[in-house]
Coordinates of C-alpha atoms and ligand atoms in Angstrom, one line a residue:
M79 CA 23.6 1.0 67.6
N80 CA 23.7 -1.3 64.7
E81 CA 26.2 -4.2 64.3
I82 CA 27.1 -3.9 60.6
G83 CA 27.3 -1.0 58.2
L84 CA 26.9 -1.4 54.4
I85 CA 27.7 1.2 51.8
G86 CA 26.5 0.8 48.2
L87 CA 22.9 0.0 47.5
A88 CA 23.0 -1.4 43.9
V89 CA 21.9 -5.0 43.3
M90 CA 24.7 -6.6 45.4
G91 CA 24.6 -4.3 48.3
Q92 CA 20.8 -4.4 48.7
N93 CA 20.7 -8.2 48.7
L94 CA 23.6 -8.6 51.0
A95 CA 22.1 -6.1 53.5
L96 CA 18.9 -8.1 53.5
N97 CA 20.8 -11.4 53.9
I98 CA 22.7 -10.0 56.9
A99 CA 19.6 -8.6 58.5
R100 CA 17.7 -11.9 58.0
K101 CA 20.4 -13.7 59.9
G102 CA 19.6 -11.6 62.9
Y103 CA 22.1 -8.7 62.7
S104 CA 21.1 -5.0 62.7
V105 CA 22.4 -3.1 59.7
S106 CA 22.9 0.5 58.8
V107 CA 23.0 1.3 55.1
F108 CA 24.2 4.3 53.1
N109 CA 24.3 5.0 49.4
R110 CA 25.9 8.0 47.6
T111 CA 22.6 8.8 45.9
S112 CA 20.1 9.2 48.8
E113 CA 17.1 8.4 46.6
K114 CA 18.3 4.8 46.3
T115 CA 18.5 4.4 50.1
K116 CA 14.9 5.7 50.4
E117 CA 13.6 3.4 47.6
F118 CA 15.4 0.4 49.1
L119 CA 13.9 1.0 52.6
E120 CA 10.4 1.6 51.2
E121 CA 10.3 -1.2 48.6
R122 CA 12.4 -4.0 49.9
V123 CA 12.9 -3.8 53.7
K124 CA 10.0 -5.4 55.6
N125 CA 10.6 -6.7 59.0
E126 CA 14.4 -6.7 58.8
K127 CA 16.3 -4.4 61.2
I128 CA 17.9 -2.1 58.5
E129 CA 18.2 1.6 59.0
G130 CA 19.1 4.0 56.2
Y131 CA 21.3 7.1 56.6
H132 CA 21.7 10.0 54.2
D133 CA 25.0 11.4 55.5
I134 CA 28.2 9.4 56.1
K135 CA 28.8 10.9 59.6
S136 CA 25.5 9.7 61.1
F137 CA 25.9 6.4 59.3
V138 CA 29.2 5.8 61.0
E139 CA 27.9 7.1 64.3
S140 CA 25.0 4.6 64.1
L141 CA 27.5 1.7 64.4
K142 CA 28.7 -0.3 67.4
K143 CA 32.4 0.0 68.0
P144 CA 34.7 -1.4 66.7
R145 CA 32.8 -0.6 63.5
K146 CA 32.4 -3.1 60.7
I147 CA 31.6 -1.6 57.4
I148 CA 31.1 -3.5 54.2
L149 CA 31.6 -1.6 50.9
M150 CA 29.6 -2.9 47.9
V151 CA 30.4 -0.1 45.4
K152 CA 31.8 0.0 41.9
A153 CA 35.4 -1.2 41.9
G154 CA 38.2 1.2 41.3
K155 CA 38.2 4.9 42.2
P156 CA 34.7 4.7 44.0
V157 CA 36.3 2.5 46.6
D158 CA 39.0 5.0 47.3
D159 CA 36.5 7.8 47.3
V160 CA 34.3 6.1 49.9
I161 CA 37.3 5.2 52.1
Q162 CA 38.4 8.9 52.0
E163 CA 34.8 10.0 53.0
L164 CA 34.8 7.5 55.9
L165 CA 38.2 8.2 57.3
P166 CA 37.5 11.4 59.3
Y167 CA 34.8 9.5 61.3
L168 CA 36.6 6.2 61.8
E169 CA 38.7 5.2 64.9
K170 CA 41.6 2.8 65.4
G171 CA 40.4 -0.8 65.4
D172 CA 37.4 -0.2 63.0
L173 CA 37.2 -2.5 60.0
I174 CA 36.4 -1.9 56.4
I175 CA 35.4 -4.9 54.2
D176 CA 35.5 -4.4 50.4
G177 CA 33.1 -6.9 48.9
G178 CA 33.4 -5.6 45.4
N179 CA 35.5 -6.9 42.5
S180 CA 38.5 -4.8 43.3
Y181 CA 41.8 -5.3 41.6
F182 CA 44.0 -7.2 44.0
K183 CA 46.9 -4.7 43.8
D184 CA 44.5 -1.9 44.8
T185 CA 43.5 -4.1 47.8
S186 CA 47.1 -4.6 48.8
R187 CA 47.7 -0.8 48.7
R188 CA 44.5 0.0 50.7
I189 CA 45.4 -2.6 53.4
K190 CA 48.8 -1.0 53.8
E191 CA 47.6 2.6 53.7
L192 CA 44.8 1.9 56.3
K193 CA 47.0 -0.2 58.5
E194 CA 49.2 3.0 59.0
K195 CA 46.0 4.7 60.3
G196 CA 45.1 1.7 62.6
I197 CA 42.1 0.8 60.4
L198 CA 41.7 -2.9 59.6
Y199 CA 40.8 -3.9 56.0
L200 CA 39.5 -7.1 54.4
G201 CA 39.4 -7.6 50.6
M202 CA 36.5 -10.0 50.1
G203 CA 35.5 -11.7 46.9
V204 CA 31.7 -12.2 46.7
S205 CA 30.3 -14.6 44.1
G206 CA 26.8 -15.6 43.3
G207 CA 25.2 -12.5 41.7
E208 CA 22.1 -11.0 43.3
A209 CA 20.4 -14.2 44.2
G210 CA 23.6 -15.4 45.9
A211 CA 24.0 -12.2 47.8
L212 CA 20.4 -12.6 49.1
H213 CA 20.3 -16.3 49.8
G214 CA 23.9 -17.2 50.4
P215 CA 27.0 -16.2 48.4
S216 CA 30.4 -17.8 48.2
L217 CA 32.6 -15.4 50.3
M218 CA 36.4 -15.2 49.8
P219 CA 37.8 -12.8 52.5
G220 CA 41.5 -12.1 52.6
G221 CA 43.6 -9.8 54.8
S222 CA 44.8 -10.1 58.4
I223 CA 43.4 -13.0 60.4
E224 CA 42.6 -10.5 63.2
A225 CA 40.3 -8.6 60.8
Y226 CA 38.7 -11.8 59.7
E227 CA 38.0 -12.9 63.3
M228 CA 36.0 -9.7 63.9
V229 CA 33.4 -10.6 61.3
K230 CA 33.9 -14.4 60.9
D231 CA 30.6 -15.2 62.7
V232 CA 28.5 -13.0 60.4
L233 CA 30.3 -14.1 57.2
L234 CA 29.8 -17.8 58.0
K235 CA 26.1 -17.3 58.7
I236 CA 25.4 -15.3 55.5
A237 CA 27.4 -17.5 53.2
A238 CA 25.8 -20.4 51.2
Q239 CA 25.7 -23.6 53.3
T240 CA 26.7 -26.9 51.8
E241 CA 27.1 -30.4 53.3
S242 CA 30.9 -29.6 53.6
G243 CA 30.2 -26.4 55.6
P244 CA 29.6 -22.7 54.9
C245 CA 31.0 -21.3 51.6
C246 CA 33.4 -19.0 53.4
T247 CA 36.9 -19.4 54.7
Y248 CA 39.8 -17.2 55.6
V249 CA 41.4 -17.3 52.2
G250 CA 44.8 -15.8 53.1
N251 CA 47.0 -12.8 53.8
D252 CA 46.9 -9.4 52.1
S253 CA 44.9 -9.4 48.9
A254 CA 44.4 -13.2 48.7
G255 CA 40.6 -12.9 48.8
H256 CA 40.4 -10.6 45.8
F257 CA 43.1 -12.5 44.0
V258 CA 41.1 -15.7 44.3
K259 CA 37.9 -14.0 43.3
M260 CA 39.7 -12.6 40.2
V261 CA 40.8 -16.1 39.1
H262 CA 37.3 -17.4 39.9
N263 CA 36.0 -14.9 37.4
G264 CA 38.8 -15.9 34.9
I265 CA 37.6 -19.5 35.2
E266 CA 34.0 -18.4 34.9
Y267 CA 34.8 -16.6 31.6
A268 CA 36.4 -19.8 30.2
I269 CA 33.5 -22.1 31.2
M270 CA 30.9 -19.6 29.8
Q271 CA 32.8 -19.5 26.5
A272 CA 33.2 -23.3 26.4
I273 CA 29.5 -23.7 26.9
S274 CA 28.8 -21.1 24.2
E275 CA 31.0 -23.0 21.8
V276 CA 29.2 -26.3 22.2
Y277 CA 25.9 -24.4 21.9
D278 CA 27.3 -22.9 18.6
I279 CA 28.1 -26.4 17.3
M280 CA 24.7 -27.7 18.2
R281 CA 22.8 -24.9 16.5
K282 CA 25.0 -24.6 13.4
I283 CA 26.0 -28.2 12.7
L284 CA 23.3 -30.3 14.3
K285 CA 20.7 -27.6 13.4
F286 CA 19.1 -27.9 16.9
S287 CA 16.5 -25.4 18.0
P288 CA 17.1 -23.6 21.4
E289 CA 14.5 -26.1 22.9
E290 CA 16.5 -29.1 21.7
I291 CA 19.7 -27.6 23.0
G292 CA 18.0 -26.8 26.3
D293 CA 17.0 -30.5 26.5
V294 CA 20.6 -31.6 25.9
F295 CA 21.9 -29.0 28.5
E296 CA 19.4 -30.2 31.0
R297 CA 20.4 -33.8 30.5
W298 CA 24.1 -32.9 30.9
N299 CA 23.2 -30.9 34.1
N300 CA 21.8 -34.2 35.6
G301 CA 25.3 -35.8 35.1
E302 CA 28.9 -35.0 35.5
L303 CA 28.5 -31.5 34.1
N304 CA 26.1 -30.5 36.8
S305 CA 26.7 -26.9 37.6
F306 CA 25.1 -23.5 38.0
L307 CA 26.2 -22.3 34.6
M308 CA 24.8 -25.4 32.9
E309 CA 21.6 -25.0 34.8
I310 CA 21.1 -21.3 33.8
S311 CA 22.1 -22.2 30.2
F312 CA 19.2 -24.7 29.8
K313 CA 16.8 -22.3 31.3
I314 CA 18.0 -19.6 28.9
M315 CA 17.5 -21.9 26.0
R316 CA 13.8 -22.3 26.9
Y317 CA 13.0 -18.7 27.7
K318 CA 10.6 -17.0 25.3
D319 CA 10.4 -13.3 24.6
E320 CA 7.0 -12.1 25.7
E321 CA 6.7 -9.5 23.0
T322 CA 7.6 -11.7 20.0
G323 CA 7.1 -15.2 21.3
K324 CA 10.5 -16.1 20.0
H325 CA 13.4 -17.6 22.0
L326 CA 15.0 -14.6 23.7
V327 CA 18.5 -16.0 23.2
D328 CA 18.1 -15.8 19.4
L329 CA 17.2 -12.1 19.7
I330 CA 20.3 -11.1 21.8
L331 CA 23.1 -9.2 20.1
D332 CA 26.3 -11.4 19.9
E333 CA 28.6 -8.8 21.6
A334 CA 29.9 -10.1 25.0
E335 CA 30.7 -7.4 27.4
Q336 CA 33.3 -7.5 30.2
K337 CA 34.1 -5.6 33.3
G338 CA 37.8 -6.4 33.7
T339 CA 38.3 -9.4 36.0
G340 CA 38.9 -11.9 33.2
K341 CA 41.4 -9.5 31.6
W342 CA 43.2 -9.0 34.9
T343 CA 43.5 -12.8 35.4
S344 CA 45.2 -13.2 32.0
Q345 CA 47.4 -10.2 32.6
T346 CA 48.4 -11.5 36.0
A347 CA 49.0 -15.0 34.6
L348 CA 51.3 -13.5 31.9
D349 CA 53.1 -11.4 34.6
L350 CA 53.7 -14.5 36.8
G351 CA 54.6 -16.7 33.8
I352 CA 51.8 -19.3 34.4
P353 CA 50.1 -20.7 31.3
T354 CA 46.3 -20.0 31.3
P355 CA 45.4 -20.2 27.6
S356 CA 41.8 -21.2 28.0
L357 CA 41.2 -18.3 30.4
S358 CA 43.0 -15.8 28.1
L359 CA 41.2 -17.1 25.0
A360 CA 37.9 -16.6 26.7
V361 CA 38.7 -12.9 27.1
E362 CA 39.9 -12.8 23.5
A363 CA 36.6 -14.4 22.4
R364 CA 34.7 -11.6 24.1
S365 CA 36.9 -9.0 22.4
L366 CA 36.4 -10.6 19.0
S367 CA 32.7 -10.7 19.5
F368 CA 32.7 -7.0 19.9
F369 CA 33.7 -6.4 16.2
K370 CA 30.2 -7.3 15.0
E371 CA 30.2 -4.9 12.0
D372 CA 33.6 -6.1 10.7
R373 CA 32.5 -9.7 11.2
V374 CA 29.3 -9.2 9.3
K375 CA 31.1 -7.5 6.5
L376 CA 33.9 -10.1 6.3
S377 CA 31.5 -13.0 6.5
G378 CA 30.0 -11.9 3.2
K379 CA 33.5 -12.0 1.6
V380 CA 34.4 -15.6 2.5
K381 CA 32.8 -18.4 0.5
K382 CA 32.2 -21.2 3.0
T383 CA 31.9 -24.7 1.6
Y384 CA 30.5 -27.1 4.1
P385 CA 31.4 -30.8 4.1
D386 CA 28.6 -33.2 3.2
V387 CA 28.8 -35.5 6.2
K388 CA 26.1 -37.6 7.8
L389 CA 26.4 -37.2 11.5
D390 CA 25.3 -39.6 14.2
K391 CA 23.7 -36.9 16.4
E392 CA 23.7 -38.8 19.6
K393 CA 27.4 -39.5 19.2
V394 CA 28.2 -35.9 18.5
I395 CA 26.2 -34.9 21.7
K396 CA 28.2 -37.4 23.7
D397 CA 31.4 -36.0 22.2
L398 CA 30.3 -32.4 23.0
E399 CA 29.6 -33.4 26.6
N400 CA 33.1 -35.0 26.9
A401 CA 34.7 -32.0 25.2
L402 CA 33.0 -29.6 27.6
L403 CA 34.1 -31.7 30.6
F404 CA 37.7 -31.7 29.3
S405 CA 37.6 -27.9 28.9
V406 CA 36.0 -27.3 32.3
F407 CA 38.7 -29.5 34.0
T408 CA 41.6 -27.8 32.2
S409 CA 40.2 -24.3 32.9
F410 CA 40.0 -25.1 36.6
S411 CA 43.5 -26.6 36.4
Q412 CA 45.0 -23.5 34.8
G413 CA 43.3 -21.2 37.3
L414 CA 44.4 -23.2 40.3
W415 CA 48.0 -23.2 39.1
L416 CA 47.8 -19.5 38.9
I417 CA 46.5 -19.2 42.4
H418 CA 49.2 -21.5 43.7
E419 CA 51.9 -19.5 42.0
A420 CA 50.5 -16.2 43.4
S421 CA 50.2 -17.7 46.8
K422 CA 54.0 -18.4 46.8
T423 CA 54.9 -15.1 45.1
F424 CA 52.8 -12.9 47.3
E425 CA 53.0 -15.1 50.4
Y426 CA 49.2 -15.4 50.6
N427 CA 49.3 -18.9 52.1
I428 CA 46.2 -20.1 50.3
D429 CA 44.8 -23.5 51.0
L430 CA 43.7 -24.7 47.5
P431 CA 41.3 -27.5 48.6
E432 CA 39.6 -25.0 50.9
V433 CA 39.1 -22.6 48.0
L434 CA 37.5 -25.4 46.0
R435 CA 35.3 -26.2 49.0
I436 CA 34.0 -22.6 49.3
W437 CA 33.3 -22.6 45.5
K438 CA 30.9 -25.5 46.0
G439 CA 27.9 -23.4 46.9
G440 CA 26.5 -19.9 46.2
C441 CA 29.0 -19.0 43.5
I442 CA 28.7 -18.8 39.7
I443 CA 31.3 -21.6 39.1
R444 CA 29.8 -24.0 41.6
A445 CA 29.9 -27.4 39.9
K446 CA 29.9 -31.1 40.7
I447 CA 33.4 -31.5 39.2
L448 CA 34.8 -29.5 42.2
D449 CA 34.5 -32.6 44.3
F450 CA 36.7 -34.5 41.9
L451 CA 39.2 -31.6 41.7
R452 CA 39.3 -31.5 45.5
E453 CA 39.9 -35.2 45.7
I454 CA 42.9 -34.9 43.4
L455 CA 44.3 -32.0 45.3
N456 CA 43.9 -33.6 48.6
E457 CA 45.9 -36.6 47.4
N458 CA 48.8 -34.2 46.8
K459 CA 48.6 -30.5 47.6
E460 CA 51.7 -29.8 45.5
N461 CA 49.9 -31.1 42.4
V462 CA 49.5 -27.5 41.4
N463 CA 47.9 -27.9 38.0
L464 CA 46.1 -31.1 38.9
L465 CA 47.5 -32.9 35.9
D466 CA 50.1 -35.0 37.8
S467 CA 47.7 -37.7 39.0
D468 CA 46.5 -40.9 37.4
K469 CA 42.9 -39.9 38.1
S470 CA 43.3 -36.7 36.1
I471 CA 45.1 -38.3 33.2
S472 CA 42.6 -41.1 33.0
F473 CA 39.7 -38.5 33.2
L474 CA 41.2 -36.4 30.3
M475 CA 42.4 -39.3 28.2
D476 CA 38.9 -40.8 28.3
K477 CA 37.7 -37.5 26.7
L478 CA 40.6 -36.8 24.4
D479 CA 39.1 -38.4 21.2
S480 CA 35.9 -36.5 21.8
I481 CA 37.6 -33.0 22.1
R482 CA 39.8 -33.8 19.1
Y483 CA 36.7 -34.8 17.1
V484 CA 34.6 -31.8 18.2
T485 CA 37.3 -29.2 17.5
N486 CA 38.1 -30.7 14.1
L487 CA 34.4 -30.9 13.2
A488 CA 33.9 -27.3 14.2
K489 CA 36.8 -26.2 12.0
E490 CA 35.3 -28.0 9.0
F491 CA 32.2 -26.0 9.5
Y492 CA 34.1 -22.7 10.0
I493 CA 33.1 -22.5 13.7
P494 CA 35.6 -20.9 16.0
T495 CA 36.3 -22.8 19.3
L496 CA 38.8 -20.7 21.0
V497 CA 38.4 -22.2 24.5
L498 CA 37.8 -25.8 23.5
S499 CA 40.8 -25.7 21.2
S500 CA 43.0 -24.0 23.7
S501 CA 42.1 -26.5 26.4
L502 CA 43.1 -29.3 24.1
D503 CA 46.3 -27.5 23.1
Y504 CA 47.1 -26.8 26.8
F505 CA 46.8 -30.5 27.6
L506 CA 48.8 -31.5 24.5
S507 CA 51.6 -29.0 25.4
M508 CA 51.7 -30.2 29.0
V509 CA 52.0 -33.9 28.0
E510 CA 54.6 -33.2 25.3
G511 CA 58.2 -33.8 26.3
N512 CA 59.6 -32.2 23.2
L513 CA 58.1 -28.8 22.1
P514 CA 59.5 -26.8 19.2
A515 CA 60.8 -24.1 21.6
N516 CA 64.3 -25.2 20.5
L517 CA 63.7 -23.5 17.2
I518 CA 62.5 -20.3 19.0
Q519 CA 65.7 -20.3 21.0
A520 CA 67.7 -20.7 17.9
Q521 CA 65.8 -17.8 16.2
R522 CA 66.3 -15.6 19.3
D523 CA 70.0 -16.4 19.3
F524 CA 70.3 -15.9 15.5
F525 CA 68.9 -12.4 15.5
G526 CA 69.6 -11.2 19.1
A527 CA 72.4 -13.2 20.5
H528 CA 70.1 -14.2 23.3
T529 CA 71.9 -17.5 23.9
Y530 CA 70.5 -21.0 24.4
R531 CA 71.0 -24.1 26.5
R532 CA 71.7 -27.6 24.9
I533 CA 70.3 -31.0 25.7
D534 CA 73.7 -32.7 25.3
K535 CA 75.9 -30.6 27.5
E536 CA 75.7 -28.1 30.4
G537 CA 76.2 -24.4 29.9
I538 CA 75.0 -21.3 28.0
F539 CA 75.8 -21.1 24.3
H540 CA 75.8 -18.6 21.5
T541 CA 76.4 -19.3 17.9
E542 CA 77.5 -17.0 15.0
W543 CA 74.7 -18.3 12.7
E544 CA 76.1 -16.4 9.8
P545 CA 78.7 -13.6 9.4
I546 CA 77.1 -10.2 10.1
D547 CA 79.4 -8.2 7.9
Ligands
NDP756 P1 27.9 -1.5 40.6 O1 29.2 -2.1 40.4 O2 27.0 -1.1 39.5 O3 28.1 -0.2 41.6 C1 27.1 0.7 41.9 C2 27.2 1.2 43.3 O4 28.4 1.9 43.5 C3 26.1 2.2 43.6 O5 25.7 2.0 45.0 C4 26.8 3.5 43.4 O6 26.2 4.6 44.1 C5 28.2 3.2 44.0 N1 29.2 4.2 43.5 C6 29.6 4.3 42.3 N2 30.6 5.3 42.2 C7 30.7 5.8 43.5 C8 31.4 6.8 44.1 N3 32.3 7.4 43.4 N4 31.3 7.0 45.4 C9 30.3 6.3 46.1 N5 29.6 5.3 45.6 C10 29.7 5.1 44.3 O7 27.0 -2.4 41.6 P2 26.8 -3.9 41.8 O8 25.9 -4.1 43.0 O9 26.6 -4.7 40.6 O10 28.3 -4.4 42.4 C11 28.9 -3.9 43.5 C12 30.3 -4.5 43.6 O11 30.2 -5.9 43.7 C13 31.1 -4.2 42.4 O12 32.5 -4.1 42.7 C14 30.9 -5.4 41.5 O13 32.0 -5.6 40.6 C15 30.9 -6.5 42.6 N6 30.1 -7.7 42.2 C16 29.0 -7.7 41.4 C17 28.3 -8.8 41.1 C18 27.1 -8.7 40.2 O14 26.5 -9.8 39.9 N7 26.5 -7.6 39.9 C19 28.8 -10.1 41.5 C20 29.9 -10.1 42.4 C21 30.5 -8.9 42.7 P3 25.1 5.5 43.3 O15 23.8 4.8 43.5 O16 25.2 6.8 44.0 O17 25.5 5.6 41.9

């Protein structure tokens, strides 16, 4: 009898199964397409105790009770399909853990439906890609604490280990785990886009080669910007295509794909009324990139006249570093605000500093700055967007001139900076006591009698702005 079952042997499932087995647990695996199970056992399993099954009944029967089954299948309908296939063979008290990028509302529904059948369910965010899954991912399990206790030991062992402990914690009730993973991905989109924007400025304005940009990225990675995404970016800059000998990054089509988690983050932020412009603009940037044909056509119709400026390259690089730090900070701040609001609305009971702690290792957004963010949150856990702290304000104000300069410079050279600019505008909005929303309220009241409030007296007002007949 094996201790853990795992369904779904694509990249994530294979690596996670190996990781679990290498920590000393016996694992049964199953994949819809049997051939993949066979290949996995033949090609990747060496001394690990992993057994493959080709029908779901014998897979379930191979597991110790209460059974613990991890799903690593495509998010959406496949998860429901697999649950339906499993149900006839499961018993009360068995546990299903969905480790895919499921939409949090689907997870809430599944938890409820399975609870009625006596089956426990955890929605667990897994971050770190295939290497993370194999060597130690960041794990974000949510659901009932009872379900978590059943697999806590395994999860803590397979997670990435840092000096502040394993990158796994019980995130919270219900779909808290998948919610946090969704926002993690929203932040990931924003940081990736911000890095791409500074790359664009370096190649188009400073005329740097990928090698030179790689050197700058590596230098940044040794400082405050130290992070997984910075590290892979400098490695990408240096990577040469074997066939052509050219830098591979220069040969890659500029159409960024997406699987939905970034979009869900923005949609949810809009639903909950929390401003996340940098996260949303990162999704928009990917959508814009997809209109390659139109972009190419239109670029031929616009005559671009570039300013004749002599730039101090070292200064521009320093400003770009600051601008990126500013954008990374504000992207995290927006994401954390969203998680905080969701935690209240959906009663997740999420501990935000703990979330930052488990993002420190294994995951795609692991970064040095997380320590600073945790320090700010630990001073005041109700500082939901991190801005209400002298440390945050001083950190951002130190970089304000840089991000202003960089975004202005980019515009002069016709370079879009959706995330850098929106990070700056987010900050400027949040530190502005007098926004022009008074005019919007007046316009709403003018055409739709939507009413408004006043600054000089209490009450709700409506004005006949002009006679309607
Ligand atoms: P995919 O998302 O590409 O999913 C492929 C797996 O799902 C295969 O095992 C496939 O089986 C199975 N599957 C698809 N449809 C069905 C179905 N209807 N019934 C049963 N099984 C089905 O694999 P990944 O390994 O990339 O990701 C797994 C999960 O982890 C996804 O939810 C993904 O979003 C998430 N994730 C992925 C990361 C990554 O870096 N790739 C990082 C973090 C999370 P078959 O072989 O038969 O087609």
